[in-house]
Short mmCIF file of N, CA and C in Angstrom, two decimals:
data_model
loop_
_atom_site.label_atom_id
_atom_site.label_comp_id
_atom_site.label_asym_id
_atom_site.label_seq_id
_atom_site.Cartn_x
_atom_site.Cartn_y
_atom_site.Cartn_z
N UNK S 257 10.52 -58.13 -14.03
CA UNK S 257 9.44 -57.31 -13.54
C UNK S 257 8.96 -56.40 -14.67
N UNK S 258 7.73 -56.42 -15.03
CA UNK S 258 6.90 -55.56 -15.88
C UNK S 258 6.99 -54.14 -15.52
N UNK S 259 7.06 -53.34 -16.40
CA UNK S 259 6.26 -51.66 -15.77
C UNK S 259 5.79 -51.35 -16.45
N UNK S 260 4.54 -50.92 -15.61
CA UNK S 260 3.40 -50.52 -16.23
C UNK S 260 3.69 -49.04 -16.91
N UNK S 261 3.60 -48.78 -18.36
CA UNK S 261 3.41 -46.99 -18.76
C UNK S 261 2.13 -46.48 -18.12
N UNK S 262 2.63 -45.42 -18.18
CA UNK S 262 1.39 -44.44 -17.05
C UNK S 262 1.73 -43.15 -17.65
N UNK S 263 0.63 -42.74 -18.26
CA UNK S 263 0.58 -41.42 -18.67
C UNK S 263 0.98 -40.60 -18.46
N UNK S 264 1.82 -39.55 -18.45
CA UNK S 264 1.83 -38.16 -17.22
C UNK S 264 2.33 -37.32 -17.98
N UNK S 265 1.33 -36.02 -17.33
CA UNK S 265 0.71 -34.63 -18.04
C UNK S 265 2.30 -34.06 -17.38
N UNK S 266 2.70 -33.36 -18.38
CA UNK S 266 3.46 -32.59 -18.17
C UNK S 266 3.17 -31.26 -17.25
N UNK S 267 2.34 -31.15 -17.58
CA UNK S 267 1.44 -29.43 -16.73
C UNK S 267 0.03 -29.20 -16.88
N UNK S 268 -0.32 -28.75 -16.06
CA UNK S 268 -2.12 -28.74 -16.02
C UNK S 268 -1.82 -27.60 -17.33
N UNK S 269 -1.15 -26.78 -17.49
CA UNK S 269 -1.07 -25.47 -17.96
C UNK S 269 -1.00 -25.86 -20.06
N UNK S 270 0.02 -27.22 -19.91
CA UNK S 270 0.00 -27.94 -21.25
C UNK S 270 -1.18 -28.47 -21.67
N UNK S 271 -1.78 -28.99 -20.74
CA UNK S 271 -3.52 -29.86 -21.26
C UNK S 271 -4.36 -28.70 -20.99
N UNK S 272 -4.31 -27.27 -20.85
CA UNK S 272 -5.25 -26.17 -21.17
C UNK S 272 -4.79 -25.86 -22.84
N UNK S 273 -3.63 -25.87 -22.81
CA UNK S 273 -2.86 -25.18 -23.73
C UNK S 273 -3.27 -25.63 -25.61
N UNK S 274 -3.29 -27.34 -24.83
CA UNK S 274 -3.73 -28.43 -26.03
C UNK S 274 -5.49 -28.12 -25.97
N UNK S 275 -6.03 -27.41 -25.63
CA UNK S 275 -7.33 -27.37 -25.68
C UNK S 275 -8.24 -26.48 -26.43
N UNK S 276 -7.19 -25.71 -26.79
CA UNK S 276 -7.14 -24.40 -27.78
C UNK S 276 -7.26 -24.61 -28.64
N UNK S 277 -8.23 -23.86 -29.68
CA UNK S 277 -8.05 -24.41 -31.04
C UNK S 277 -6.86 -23.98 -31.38
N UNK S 278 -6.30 -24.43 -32.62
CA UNK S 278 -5.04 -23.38 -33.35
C UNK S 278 -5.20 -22.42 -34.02
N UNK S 279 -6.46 -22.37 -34.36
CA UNK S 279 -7.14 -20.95 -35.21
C UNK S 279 -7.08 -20.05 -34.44
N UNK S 280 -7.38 -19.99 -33.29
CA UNK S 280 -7.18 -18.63 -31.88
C UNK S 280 -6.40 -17.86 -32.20
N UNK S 281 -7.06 -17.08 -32.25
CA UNK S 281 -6.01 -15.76 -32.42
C UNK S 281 -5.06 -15.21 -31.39
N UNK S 282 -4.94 -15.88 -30.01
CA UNK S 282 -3.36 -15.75 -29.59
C UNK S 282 -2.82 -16.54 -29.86
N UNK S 283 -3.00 -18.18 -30.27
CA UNK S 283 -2.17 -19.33 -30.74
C UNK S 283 -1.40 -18.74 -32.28
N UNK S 284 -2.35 -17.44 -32.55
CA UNK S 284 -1.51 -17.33 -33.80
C UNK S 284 -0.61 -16.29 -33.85
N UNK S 285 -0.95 -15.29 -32.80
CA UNK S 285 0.35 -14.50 -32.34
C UNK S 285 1.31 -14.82 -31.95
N UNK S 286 1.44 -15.96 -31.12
CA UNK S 286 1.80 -16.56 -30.46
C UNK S 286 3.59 -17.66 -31.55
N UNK S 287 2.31 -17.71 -32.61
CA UNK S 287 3.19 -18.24 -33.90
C UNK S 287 4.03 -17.64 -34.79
N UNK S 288 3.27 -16.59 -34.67
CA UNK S 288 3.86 -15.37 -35.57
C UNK S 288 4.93 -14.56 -34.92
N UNK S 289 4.91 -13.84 -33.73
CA UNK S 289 6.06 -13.46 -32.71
C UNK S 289 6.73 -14.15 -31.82
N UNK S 290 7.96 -13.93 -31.66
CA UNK S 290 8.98 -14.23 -31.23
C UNK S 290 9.44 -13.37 -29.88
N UNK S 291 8.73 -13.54 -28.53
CA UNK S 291 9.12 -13.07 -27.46
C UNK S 291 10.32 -13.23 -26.79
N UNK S 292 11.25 -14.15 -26.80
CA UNK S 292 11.71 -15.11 -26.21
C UNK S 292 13.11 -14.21 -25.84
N UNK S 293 13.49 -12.99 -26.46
CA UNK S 293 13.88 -11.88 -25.79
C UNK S 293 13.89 -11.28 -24.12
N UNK S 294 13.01 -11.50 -24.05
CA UNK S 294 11.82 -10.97 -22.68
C UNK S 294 12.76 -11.60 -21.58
N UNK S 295 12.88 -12.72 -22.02
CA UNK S 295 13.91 -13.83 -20.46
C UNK S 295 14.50 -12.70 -20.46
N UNK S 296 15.95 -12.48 -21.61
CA UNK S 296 16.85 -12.03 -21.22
C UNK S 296 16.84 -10.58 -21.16
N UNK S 297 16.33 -9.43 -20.90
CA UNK S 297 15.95 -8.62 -20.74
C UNK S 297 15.59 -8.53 -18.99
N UNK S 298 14.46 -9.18 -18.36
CA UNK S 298 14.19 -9.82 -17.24
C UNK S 298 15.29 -10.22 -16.33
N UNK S 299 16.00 -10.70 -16.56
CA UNK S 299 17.10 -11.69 -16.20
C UNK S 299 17.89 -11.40 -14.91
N UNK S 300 17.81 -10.42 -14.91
CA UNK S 300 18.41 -9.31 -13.50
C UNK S 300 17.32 -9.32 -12.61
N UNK S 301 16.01 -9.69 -12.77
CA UNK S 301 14.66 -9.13 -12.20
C UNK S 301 14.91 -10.40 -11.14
N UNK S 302 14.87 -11.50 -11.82
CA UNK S 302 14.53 -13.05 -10.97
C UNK S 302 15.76 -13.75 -10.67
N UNK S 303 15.88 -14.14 -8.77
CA UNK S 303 16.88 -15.14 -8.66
C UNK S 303 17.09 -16.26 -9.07
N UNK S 304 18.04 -16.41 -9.41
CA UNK S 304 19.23 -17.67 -10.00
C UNK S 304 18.81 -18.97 -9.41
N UNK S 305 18.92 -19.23 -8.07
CA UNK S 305 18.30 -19.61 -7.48
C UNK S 305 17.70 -20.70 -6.77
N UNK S 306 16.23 -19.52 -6.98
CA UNK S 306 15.16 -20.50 -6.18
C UNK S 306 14.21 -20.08 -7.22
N UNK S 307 12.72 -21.07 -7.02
CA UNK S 307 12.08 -20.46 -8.05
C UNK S 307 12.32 -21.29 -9.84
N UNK S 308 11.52 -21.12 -10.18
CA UNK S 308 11.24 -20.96 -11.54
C UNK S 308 11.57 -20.23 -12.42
N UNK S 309 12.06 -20.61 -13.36
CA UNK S 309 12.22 -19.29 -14.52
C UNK S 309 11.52 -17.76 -15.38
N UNK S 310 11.67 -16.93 -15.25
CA UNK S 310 10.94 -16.03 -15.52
C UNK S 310 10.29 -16.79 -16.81
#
């Protein structure tokens, strides 16, 4: 049996994301800083869970 590949978008939020130039000046903040702190800081805020990740 064949299977067919079939495209699939990871997130509407990724094919906005890819739509950006890279010159943008938040794509370049974005490059330049390092938030990724923020989760764990947060971390107490959002259940374990249910839900999505902060």
């Amino acid at each position: 049996m064949l299977v067919k590949n079939v495209f699939r978008q990871n997130s509407f939020y990724t094919a906005l994301y890819q739509m950006i130039p890279d010159n943008h000046i938040l794509k370049q903040i974005d490059s330049a800083i390092d938030l990724s702190f923020v989760n764990d800081l947060l971390a107490d805020r959002y259940c374990k869970n249910f839900g999505r990740p902060a």
